[in-house]
Amino acid sequence: MQGRYYIRSFGCQMNEHDAERIRALLEARGLERADEPHDADVLVYNTCTVRKSADDRLAGHLGTAARLKREDPSRVVLVTGCLPQAEQAEFFARFPFVDGALGPQNLHRLPDLLEAAVEPAGASPAGFFEDGPHLSGRLAARRERPFQAWVQVMSGCTNFCSYCIVPYVRGPERSRSVDEIVAEVQGLVADGVREVTLLGQNVNAYGRDLHGGGEAAPSFAGLLRELDAVEGLERIRFMTSHPKDLGDDLVAAVAELPSVCEHVHLPAQAGSDRVLRRMRRGYTSVEYLDRVRALRAAVPDVSLTTDLIAGFPGETEQDFEQTLELVREAAFDAAFTFVFSPRQGTAAADLPDQVPPEVRRKRVERLIDLTQRQALASRQAWVGRRTEVLVEGASRDGRLRRGRTRQNVTVNLSGAAEPGAIVTVEVTAATSTTLRGVTV
Ligand code: SAM
Ligand code: SF4
Ligand code: F3S
């Protein structure tokens, strides 16, 4: 097939990684990348539906796609990812100009979808949504940077937190074998990769579904030990950790293994035990803070980041103050804060005691205010210190270099280091999101 493709991806890292695989599949079929939708023959939108705001953003982009399709009906519009998986027939009814769609468990069928989508006009749109044991982690990816790679260690989620649509659109937890992951990472390192980020919705559950579970099943901490032994791999990151499954073996692995970076993303969601129970998170605030203390005690300079939801159904002012209290105690290095968004089909969407939207918004503003002050204090504590930075490219304004510390903090730095280099930087200034430094 000849021509050019345009891809736009939304949502979590898992989806970004899926987009890399979509690019590899399209390029293997001879399509070249276009940076703008109007330059492309095939338009792909890789979607997220975790909150309503994600759906709304996509609708704008699909408006552009519809207009381009009207201008040139031979253009192919494909939608992949979590939104069509959630809506299926309803999705095609809402966006009749879309030629084909597939869900995250069917990425390997993209070539079939493309073929079906270029069928004579008038044919009904193609859709692939069935759940099967396909691990998209096995598909090749077209990486954005030669020295960094995502590695999917598992797919799906079986936790069914009451607010979350992910288990419905990504299927049950399925782990890849240790051997397969180690072989992939060895291949990546031979190809120039220095940093890998291991991906799973709950990496702490890694392996539970293998070898019948129990004693015989591999653990995530064990996987980290195997990967740390891969010669030439400098940095290992991972996300996301679920507090209920974060054991002392993982704390020890982060503390002991030289290549495992000192950063744990540990979504708390809320600080009230009543709300946590209704969210079906499987831990109390005391248990959460115990994990925070264990990590801070064992791992010097560990960076702890989190996700928080404001205005979950039934959340009272008192409940919300307990979230603020947990945030103060945990002293997060950074946080993603969200307003609760009811998702059709999830248990929380049907709870009777929904919090009014303006109350949700006011609460999230208070969370943003507190977590930003914490993030600034955390960044400022680095001023005057030296730290290791992996250079990723140019800074936003193009005048400096930009890279990341082991704690996953962005640094704008002066000096001539090439992308992919690991350098020592003296930190000279900080904002709540970035550090400024000089290469030494
Ligand atoms: N698996 C991870 C975990 O256990 O936290 C991440 C899941 S989700 C992709 C990322 C974040 O989105 C969640 O941690 C949660 O804070 C937020 N989120 C999920 N569903 C939401 C909803 N219905 N409304 C608001 N925020 C939501
Ligand atoms: Fe969603 Fe909970 Fe699974 Fe995370 S662990 S993806 S929040 S259901
Ligand atoms: Fe969104 Fe799907 Fe990720 S709903 S957050 S893209 S798993």
Short mmCIF file of C-alpha atoms and ligand atoms in Angstrom, two decimals:
data_model
loop_
_atom_site.label_atom_id
_atom_site.label_comp_id
_atom_site.label_asym_id
_atom_site.label_seq_id
_atom_site.Cartn_x
_atom_site.Cartn_y
_atom_site.Cartn_z
CA MET A 1 0.00 0.00 0.00
CA GLN A 2 1.30 3.45 -0.82
CA GLY A 3 0.57 6.77 0.82
CA ARG A 4 0.90 8.47 4.15
CA TYR A 5 -0.63 8.00 7.56
CA TYR A 6 -1.33 10.37 10.42
CA ILE A 7 -1.73 9.10 13.97
CA ARG A 8 -2.95 10.89 17.08
CA SER A 9 -2.91 9.06 20.39
CA PHE A 10 -4.59 9.95 23.68
CA GLY A 11 -4.56 8.51 27.21
CA CYS A 12 -2.08 6.53 29.25
CA GLN A 13 1.42 5.24 28.43
CA MET A 14 -0.09 1.89 27.55
CA ASN A 15 -1.98 3.63 24.77
CA GLU A 16 1.13 5.57 23.66
CA HIS A 17 2.91 2.26 23.39
CA ASP A 18 0.00 0.82 21.39
CA ALA A 19 0.40 3.81 19.05
CA GLU A 20 4.05 2.80 18.50
CA ARG A 21 2.84 -0.65 17.47
CA ILE A 22 0.22 0.80 15.15
CA ARG A 23 2.96 2.89 13.52
CA ALA A 24 5.12 -0.23 13.07
CA LEU A 25 2.21 -2.12 11.50
CA LEU A 26 1.38 0.73 9.11
CA GLU A 27 5.01 1.30 8.14
CA ALA A 28 5.46 -2.43 7.50
CA ARG A 29 2.73 -2.03 4.91
CA GLY A 30 4.61 0.75 3.14
CA LEU A 31 2.84 3.78 4.57
CA GLU A 32 4.92 6.81 5.52
CA ARG A 33 4.29 9.10 8.44
CA ALA A 34 2.63 12.50 7.97
CA ASP A 35 2.73 15.16 10.68
CA GLU A 36 -0.60 16.79 9.77
CA PRO A 37 -3.97 15.12 9.12
CA HIS A 38 -4.54 16.95 5.81
CA ASP A 39 -1.31 15.43 4.41
CA ALA A 40 -2.42 11.85 5.11
CA ASP A 41 -4.36 9.16 3.23
CA VAL A 42 -4.97 7.11 6.37
CA LEU A 43 -5.97 8.84 9.61
CA VAL A 44 -5.72 6.88 12.86
CA TYR A 45 -7.08 8.08 16.21
CA ASN A 46 -5.95 5.95 19.13
CA THR A 47 -8.45 6.78 21.82
CA CYS A 48 -8.91 6.91 25.60
CA THR A 49 -12.22 6.93 27.44
CA VAL A 50 -11.13 6.96 31.08
CA ARG A 51 -12.92 10.27 31.74
CA LYS A 52 -15.58 12.20 29.82
CA SER A 53 -13.03 14.94 29.07
CA ALA A 54 -11.12 12.38 26.95
CA ASP A 55 -14.25 11.65 24.87
CA ASP A 56 -14.91 15.37 24.41
CA ARG A 57 -11.38 16.06 23.18
CA LEU A 58 -11.63 13.27 20.65
CA ALA A 59 -14.93 14.56 19.26
CA GLY A 60 -13.09 17.74 18.15
CA HIS A 61 -10.41 15.75 16.35
CA LEU A 62 -12.97 13.52 14.67
CA GLY A 63 -14.72 16.67 13.43
CA THR A 64 -11.53 17.51 11.51
CA ALA A 65 -11.35 13.94 10.20
CA ALA A 66 -14.97 14.12 8.97
CA ARG A 67 -14.25 17.35 7.09
CA LEU A 68 -11.12 15.91 5.45
CA LYS A 69 -13.05 12.79 4.46
CA ARG A 70 -15.74 14.93 2.83
CA GLU A 71 -13.03 16.76 0.86
CA ASP A 72 -11.50 13.46 -0.28
CA PRO A 73 -13.71 10.38 0.25
CA SER A 74 -10.81 8.03 -0.59
CA ARG A 75 -9.21 8.98 2.73
CA VAL A 76 -9.47 6.20 5.32
CA VAL A 77 -10.43 7.09 8.91
CA LEU A 78 -9.66 4.45 11.56
CA VAL A 79 -10.30 4.64 15.27
CA THR A 80 -8.47 2.35 17.68
CA GLY A 81 -8.22 2.03 21.45
CA CYS A 82 -10.56 2.19 24.38
CA LEU A 83 -13.48 4.36 23.16
CA PRO A 84 -14.73 2.17 20.28
CA GLN A 85 -14.09 -0.88 22.47
CA ALA A 86 -16.46 0.60 25.09
CA GLU A 87 -19.14 1.72 22.63
CA GLN A 88 -18.87 -0.68 19.66
CA ALA A 89 -22.10 -0.38 17.54
CA GLU A 90 -23.03 2.86 19.28
CA PHE A 91 -19.66 4.27 18.23
CA PHE A 92 -20.34 3.72 14.51
CA ALA A 93 -23.79 5.25 14.94
CA ARG A 94 -22.24 8.39 16.46
CA PHE A 95 -19.43 8.66 13.88
CA PRO A 96 -20.80 7.17 10.63
CA PHE A 97 -17.89 8.49 8.53
CA VAL A 98 -15.40 6.23 10.37
CA ASP A 99 -14.26 3.39 8.07
CA GLY A 100 -13.16 0.97 10.75
CA ALA A 101 -12.39 0.55 14.42
CA LEU A 102 -10.72 -1.93 16.70
CA GLY A 103 -10.14 -2.35 20.42
CA PRO A 104 -6.87 -2.68 22.35
CA GLN A 105 -6.98 -6.51 22.35
CA ASN A 106 -7.16 -6.59 18.56
CA LEU A 107 -4.22 -4.43 17.50
CA HIS A 108 -2.71 -7.35 15.58
CA ARG A 109 -5.73 -7.17 13.26
CA LEU A 110 -4.91 -3.68 12.03
CA PRO A 111 -3.79 -4.98 8.58
CA ASP A 112 -7.19 -6.76 8.22
CA LEU A 113 -8.94 -3.59 9.30
CA LEU A 114 -7.08 -1.53 6.72
CA GLU A 115 -7.98 -4.02 4.01
CA ALA A 116 -11.65 -4.04 5.00
CA ALA A 117 -11.69 -0.24 5.24
CA VAL A 118 -10.52 0.35 1.66
CA GLU A 119 -13.35 -1.88 0.33
CA PRO A 120 -15.67 -0.16 -2.16
CA ALA A 121 -17.58 2.76 -0.75
CA GLY A 122 -20.93 1.85 0.76
CA ALA A 123 -19.63 -1.24 2.55
CA SER A 124 -20.41 -1.16 6.27
CA PRO A 125 -17.51 -0.19 8.55
CA ALA A 126 -15.32 -2.94 9.95
CA GLY A 127 -14.92 -3.50 13.69
CA PHE A 128 -12.78 -5.94 15.70
CA PHE A 129 -13.62 -6.07 19.37
CA GLU A 130 -13.56 -9.68 20.55
CA ASP A 131 -11.59 -10.62 23.64
CA GLY A 132 -8.86 -13.11 22.96
CA PRO A 133 -5.60 -14.25 24.51
CA HIS A 134 -3.55 -11.99 22.21
CA LEU A 135 -0.81 -10.09 23.93
CA SER A 136 -0.20 -6.92 21.99
CA GLY A 137 3.09 -6.75 23.91
CA ARG A 138 4.44 -9.19 21.35
CA LEU A 139 3.93 -6.83 18.42
CA ALA A 140 6.89 -4.83 17.15
CA ALA A 141 6.95 -1.12 18.03
CA ARG A 142 8.23 1.91 16.16
CA ARG A 143 10.03 3.82 18.97
CA GLU A 144 9.97 7.59 19.28
CA ARG A 145 13.57 7.74 20.61
CA PRO A 146 16.32 5.21 19.91
CA PHE A 147 17.55 5.07 23.52
CA GLN A 148 14.23 4.70 25.40
CA ALA A 149 11.59 1.99 25.13
CA TRP A 150 8.33 0.93 26.69
CA VAL A 151 7.94 -2.74 27.46
CA GLN A 152 4.51 -4.10 28.20
CA VAL A 153 4.86 -6.76 30.89
CA MET A 154 1.15 -7.45 31.12
CA SER A 155 -2.15 -6.36 29.65
CA GLY A 156 -5.57 -5.71 31.13
CA CYS A 157 -6.75 -5.26 34.70
CA THR A 158 -8.85 -7.41 36.98
CA ASN A 159 -9.28 -5.00 39.87
CA PHE A 160 -12.59 -3.40 38.90
CA CYS A 161 -12.17 -0.25 40.99
CA SER A 162 -15.76 0.98 41.05
CA TYR A 163 -15.10 4.21 39.07
CA CYS A 164 -12.86 2.75 36.37
CA ILE A 165 -13.64 1.61 32.85
CA VAL A 166 -10.20 0.11 32.13
CA PRO A 167 -11.05 -3.54 33.06
CA TYR A 168 -14.04 -3.41 30.68
CA VAL A 169 -12.03 -2.16 27.70
CA ARG A 170 -8.65 -3.82 28.26
CA GLY A 171 -9.80 -7.27 29.36
CA PRO A 172 -8.44 -9.36 32.26
CA GLU A 173 -4.86 -9.29 33.59
CA ARG A 174 -2.52 -11.35 31.42
CA SER A 175 1.23 -11.47 32.01
CA ARG A 176 3.94 -12.18 29.50
CA SER A 177 6.52 -14.75 30.54
CA VAL A 178 9.77 -13.66 32.22
CA ASP A 179 11.78 -15.23 29.39
CA GLU A 180 9.86 -13.34 26.72
CA ILE A 181 10.28 -10.00 28.51
CA VAL A 182 13.99 -10.56 29.21
CA ALA A 183 14.55 -11.51 25.56
CA GLU A 184 12.72 -8.37 24.40
CA VAL A 185 14.78 -6.15 26.70
CA GLN A 186 18.04 -7.80 25.59
CA GLY A 187 17.04 -7.13 21.98
CA LEU A 188 16.22 -3.50 22.78
CA VAL A 189 19.56 -2.97 24.53
CA ALA A 190 21.39 -4.48 21.54
CA ASP A 191 19.46 -1.92 19.46
CA GLY A 192 20.72 1.04 21.54
CA VAL A 193 18.14 1.31 24.33
CA ARG A 194 19.46 2.54 27.69
CA GLU A 195 16.19 3.05 29.58
CA VAL A 196 13.08 0.86 29.62
CA THR A 197 9.73 1.61 31.24
CA LEU A 198 7.82 -1.52 32.16
CA LEU A 199 4.09 -1.07 31.68
CA GLY A 200 1.04 -2.66 33.27
CA GLN A 201 -2.13 -1.28 34.91
CA ASN A 202 -0.97 -2.96 38.12
CA VAL A 203 2.58 -4.22 37.69
CA ASN A 204 2.60 -5.54 41.27
CA ALA A 205 0.15 -8.22 40.11
CA TYR A 206 2.62 -9.33 37.44
CA GLY A 207 2.92 -13.10 37.14
CA ARG A 208 -0.08 -14.03 39.31
CA ASP A 209 -1.80 -15.54 36.26
CA LEU A 210 1.22 -17.62 35.19
CA HIS A 211 2.07 -21.24 36.07
CA GLY A 212 -1.20 -21.69 37.96
CA GLY A 213 -0.41 -18.86 40.42
CA GLY A 214 0.82 -19.46 43.99
CA GLU A 215 4.44 -20.28 44.80
CA ALA A 216 5.31 -21.26 41.25
CA ALA A 217 4.26 -17.90 39.77
CA PRO A 218 6.95 -15.32 39.01
CA SER A 219 6.81 -11.99 40.87
CA PHE A 220 7.37 -8.46 39.63
CA ALA A 221 10.29 -8.02 42.04
CA GLY A 222 11.80 -11.20 40.56
CA LEU A 223 11.33 -9.84 37.05
CA LEU A 224 13.12 -6.62 38.05
CA ARG A 225 16.07 -8.69 39.33
CA GLU A 226 16.30 -10.55 36.02
CA LEU A 227 16.19 -7.29 34.06
CA ASP A 228 18.71 -5.56 36.30
CA ALA A 229 21.15 -8.27 35.24
CA VAL A 230 20.82 -7.36 31.55
CA GLU A 231 24.23 -6.02 30.53
CA GLY A 232 24.12 -2.45 29.15
CA LEU A 233 20.69 -1.51 30.50
CA GLU A 234 21.15 1.68 32.54
CA ARG A 235 17.67 2.51 33.78
CA ILE A 236 14.48 0.59 34.55
CA ARG A 237 11.24 2.41 35.28
CA PHE A 238 7.84 0.86 35.88
CA MET A 239 4.22 1.84 36.26
CA THR A 240 1.62 1.62 37.68
CA SER A 241 1.97 0.17 41.19
CA HIS A 242 -1.15 -0.69 43.12
CA PRO A 243 -0.80 0.02 46.88
CA LYS A 244 -2.66 -3.16 47.87
CA ASP A 245 -0.10 -5.35 46.09
CA LEU A 246 3.14 -3.48 46.77
CA GLY A 247 5.10 -5.94 48.88
CA ASP A 248 8.36 -5.61 50.80
CA ASP A 249 10.06 -7.63 48.06
CA LEU A 250 9.39 -4.80 45.60
CA VAL A 251 10.55 -2.15 48.09
CA ALA A 252 13.79 -4.14 48.48
CA ALA A 253 14.20 -4.47 44.72
CA VAL A 254 13.88 -0.70 44.21
CA ALA A 255 16.34 -0.11 47.05
CA GLU A 256 18.94 -2.66 45.95
CA LEU A 257 18.96 -2.87 42.17
CA PRO A 258 21.28 -0.28 40.62
CA SER A 259 19.37 0.15 37.36
CA VAL A 260 15.90 0.46 38.94
CA CYS A 261 15.08 4.17 39.17
CA GLU A 262 14.07 5.77 42.45
CA HIS A 263 10.51 6.60 41.43
CA VAL A 264 7.26 4.87 42.36
CA HIS A 265 3.90 5.99 41.01
CA LEU A 266 1.47 4.85 43.67
CA PRO A 267 -2.09 6.06 43.08
CA ALA A 268 -3.82 6.78 46.39
CA GLN A 269 -7.13 8.04 44.88
CA ALA A 270 -8.53 9.13 48.28
CA GLY A 271 -7.74 9.36 51.99
CA SER A 272 -11.04 8.41 53.58
CA ASP A 273 -11.41 4.70 54.34
CA ARG A 274 -15.13 4.90 53.64
CA VAL A 275 -14.47 6.31 50.17
CA LEU A 276 -11.61 3.88 49.53
CA ARG A 277 -13.95 1.00 50.38
CA ARG A 278 -16.62 2.31 48.02
CA MET A 279 -13.95 2.72 45.36
CA ARG A 280 -13.03 -0.97 45.96
CA ARG A 281 -9.36 -0.11 46.28
CA GLY A 282 -8.51 -2.85 48.76
CA TYR A 283 -6.46 -0.75 51.25
CA THR A 284 -7.01 1.76 54.04
CA SER A 285 -5.27 5.11 54.41
CA VAL A 286 -3.12 3.63 57.20
CA GLU A 287 -2.03 0.78 54.93
CA TYR A 288 -1.29 3.23 52.13
CA LEU A 289 0.85 5.42 54.38
CA ASP A 290 2.66 2.33 55.65
CA ARG A 291 3.79 1.63 52.06
CA VAL A 292 4.90 5.25 51.70
CA ARG A 293 6.96 5.00 54.88
CA ALA A 294 8.49 1.67 53.79
CA LEU A 295 9.59 3.17 50.47
CA ARG A 296 10.93 6.40 51.97
CA ALA A 297 12.85 4.47 54.64
CA ALA A 298 14.44 1.98 52.23
CA VAL A 299 15.11 4.12 49.16
CA PRO A 300 17.07 7.35 49.65
CA ASP A 301 15.75 10.17 47.42
CA VAL A 302 12.78 8.11 46.24
CA SER A 303 10.21 10.13 44.36
CA LEU A 304 6.60 9.22 45.13
CA THR A 305 3.87 10.34 42.78
CA THR A 306 0.17 9.63 42.87
CA ASP A 307 -3.28 9.93 41.31
CA LEU A 308 -6.15 11.50 43.26
CA ILE A 309 -9.87 11.71 42.51
CA ALA A 310 -12.00 14.54 43.91
CA GLY A 311 -15.77 14.22 44.32
CA PHE A 312 -16.30 10.46 44.24
CA PRO A 313 -20.02 9.73 44.89
CA GLY A 314 -20.90 10.14 48.55
CA GLU A 315 -17.66 12.01 49.37
CA THR A 316 -18.43 14.43 52.21
CA GLU A 317 -16.38 17.49 53.14
CA GLN A 318 -15.00 15.42 56.03
CA ASP A 319 -14.01 12.59 53.67
CA PHE A 320 -12.31 15.08 51.40
CA GLU A 321 -10.37 16.60 54.29
CA GLN A 322 -9.03 13.11 54.99
CA THR A 323 -7.68 13.04 51.44
CA LEU A 324 -5.93 16.37 52.10
CA GLU A 325 -4.56 14.88 55.32
CA LEU A 326 -3.21 11.80 53.53
CA VAL A 327 -1.61 14.03 50.90
CA ARG A 328 0.08 16.12 53.62
CA GLU A 329 1.40 13.01 55.35
CA ALA A 330 2.64 11.35 52.19
CA ALA A 331 4.35 14.58 50.98
CA PHE A 332 4.10 13.62 47.31
CA ASP A 333 6.73 14.71 44.83
CA ALA A 334 4.03 15.13 42.18
CA ALA A 335 0.37 14.24 41.68
CA PHE A 336 -2.23 13.88 38.94
CA THR A 337 -5.54 15.18 40.21
CA PHE A 338 -8.86 14.31 38.60
CA VAL A 339 -12.47 15.30 39.00
CA PHE A 340 -14.63 12.17 39.33
CA SER A 341 -16.21 11.41 35.95
CA PRO A 342 -19.06 8.87 35.83
CA ARG A 343 -18.34 6.18 33.22
CA GLN A 344 -21.23 4.22 31.79
CA GLY A 345 -21.13 0.58 32.87
CA THR A 346 -19.00 1.12 35.99
CA ALA A 347 -20.49 0.64 39.46
CA ALA A 348 -19.80 4.21 40.67
CA ALA A 349 -21.68 5.78 37.76
CA ASP A 350 -24.96 4.45 39.18
CA LEU A 351 -24.41 5.38 42.83
CA PRO A 352 -27.26 7.62 44.01
CA ASP A 353 -25.23 10.21 45.93
CA GLN A 354 -23.32 11.95 43.12
CA VAL A 355 -21.42 15.06 44.28
CA PRO A 356 -22.50 18.23 42.41
CA PRO A 357 -20.03 19.14 39.62
CA GLU A 358 -19.15 22.53 41.13
CA VAL A 359 -18.27 20.90 44.48
CA ARG A 360 -16.07 18.36 42.65
CA ARG A 361 -14.30 21.19 40.84
CA LYS A 362 -13.71 23.25 44.00
CA ARG A 363 -12.27 20.20 45.74
CA VAL A 364 -9.93 19.38 42.89
CA GLU A 365 -8.67 22.97 42.97
CA ARG A 366 -7.77 22.57 46.64
CA LEU A 367 -5.95 19.33 45.79
CA ILE A 368 -4.08 21.00 42.94
CA ASP A 369 -3.05 23.85 45.22
CA LEU A 370 -1.68 21.51 47.91
CA THR A 371 0.05 19.06 45.55
CA GLN A 372 1.68 21.87 43.56
CA ARG A 373 3.13 23.36 46.72
CA GLN A 374 4.48 19.92 47.62
CA ALA A 375 5.93 19.45 44.16
CA LEU A 376 7.69 22.84 44.36
CA ALA A 377 9.19 21.99 47.76
CA SER A 378 10.30 18.60 46.43
CA ARG A 379 11.99 20.17 43.37
CA GLN A 380 13.57 22.98 45.41
CA ALA A 381 15.23 20.44 47.68
CA TRP A 382 17.37 19.46 44.67
CA VAL A 383 18.84 22.94 44.18
CA GLY A 384 22.58 22.87 44.89
CA ARG A 385 22.79 19.10 44.51
CA ARG A 386 24.19 16.95 41.72
CA THR A 387 22.08 14.40 39.94
CA GLU A 388 22.16 11.99 37.02
CA VAL A 389 20.25 13.02 33.88
CA LEU A 390 19.43 11.07 30.73
CA VAL A 391 19.40 13.69 27.95
CA GLU A 392 16.30 13.34 25.75
CA GLY A 393 16.58 16.25 23.30
CA ALA A 394 16.15 20.01 23.09
CA SER A 395 14.21 22.04 25.68
CA ARG A 396 10.82 23.45 24.62
CA ASP A 397 12.22 26.82 23.55
CA GLY A 398 15.07 25.05 21.75
CA ARG A 399 17.81 26.92 23.64
CA LEU A 400 18.79 24.26 26.17
CA ARG A 401 18.90 20.48 26.48
CA ARG A 402 16.12 18.62 28.20
CA GLY A 403 16.37 15.37 30.10
CA ARG A 404 15.10 13.45 33.10
CA THR A 405 16.54 12.52 36.47
CA ARG A 406 16.23 9.03 37.91
CA GLN A 407 13.30 10.45 39.94
CA ASN A 408 11.55 11.19 36.63
CA VAL A 409 11.86 14.97 37.01
CA THR A 410 12.40 17.01 33.85
CA VAL A 411 15.61 19.07 33.81
CA ASN A 412 16.49 21.86 31.39
CA LEU A 413 20.25 21.97 31.22
CA SER A 414 23.05 23.90 29.59
CA GLY A 415 25.96 22.00 28.07
CA ALA A 416 26.47 20.14 24.83
CA ALA A 417 25.41 16.59 25.72
CA GLU A 418 23.87 14.54 22.92
CA PRO A 419 20.42 12.93 23.22
CA GLY A 420 20.87 9.51 24.81
CA ALA A 421 23.84 10.61 26.94
CA ILE A 422 23.74 10.15 30.71
CA VAL A 423 25.37 13.17 32.37
CA THR A 424 25.88 14.61 35.83
CA VAL A 425 24.08 17.88 36.37
CA GLU A 426 24.32 20.46 39.11
CA VAL A 427 20.83 21.75 39.86
CA THR A 428 20.66 25.56 39.98
CA ALA A 429 16.93 26.35 40.14
CA ALA A 430 13.49 24.73 40.38
CA THR A 431 9.83 25.25 39.56
CA SER A 432 7.00 22.93 40.61
CA THR A 433 7.45 20.91 37.41
CA THR A 434 11.06 21.26 36.26
CA LEU A 435 14.64 21.69 37.38
CA ARG A 436 17.28 23.92 35.80
CA GLY A 437 20.89 22.76 35.80
CA VAL A 438 24.42 22.85 34.39
CA THR A 439 26.28 19.82 33.11
CA VAL A 440 29.43 19.23 35.18
N1 SAM B 1 -4.01 1.33 36.90
C1 SAM B 1 -3.70 2.57 37.47
C2 SAM B 1 -4.21 2.59 38.89
O1 SAM B 1 -4.48 1.61 39.48
O2 SAM B 1 -4.33 3.65 39.48
C3 SAM B 1 -4.14 3.73 36.59
C4 SAM B 1 -5.51 3.68 36.03
S1 SAM B 1 -6.18 5.03 35.15
C5 SAM B 1 -5.56 4.78 33.59
C6 SAM B 1 -5.33 6.46 35.68
C7 SAM B 1 -6.08 7.25 36.71
O3 SAM B 1 -7.27 7.79 36.19
C8 SAM B 1 -6.52 6.49 37.92
O4 SAM B 1 -5.49 6.27 38.83
C9 SAM B 1 -7.61 7.37 38.49
O5 SAM B 1 -7.07 8.33 39.36
C10 SAM B 1 -8.13 8.09 37.26
N2 SAM B 1 -9.48 7.67 36.91
C11 SAM B 1 -9.89 6.47 36.46
N3 SAM B 1 -11.23 6.46 36.28
C12 SAM B 1 -11.68 7.69 36.62
C13 SAM B 1 -12.97 8.31 36.67
N4 SAM B 1 -14.06 7.65 36.34
N5 SAM B 1 -13.05 9.61 37.06
C14 SAM B 1 -11.93 10.29 37.41
N6 SAM B 1 -10.70 9.76 37.40
C15 SAM B 1 -10.57 8.47 37.01
FE1 SF4 B 2 -8.62 1.09 36.90
FE2 SF4 B 2 -8.29 0.20 39.36
FE3 SF4 B 2 -7.45 -1.26 37.30
FE4 SF4 B 2 -6.18 0.97 37.92
S1 SF4 B 2 -6.32 -0.88 39.22
S2 SF4 B 2 -6.81 0.32 35.89
S3 SF4 B 2 -7.83 2.28 38.63
S4 SF4 B 2 -9.57 -0.78 37.79
FE1 F3S B 3 -7.47 5.63 28.67
FE2 F3S B 3 -7.62 3.16 27.91
FE3 F3S B 3 -5.42 4.07 29.07
S1 F3S B 3 -9.25 4.32 28.81
S2 F3S B 3 -6.16 5.67 30.39
S3 F3S B 3 -6.22 4.71 27.13
S4 F3S B 3 -6.31 2.05 29.31
#
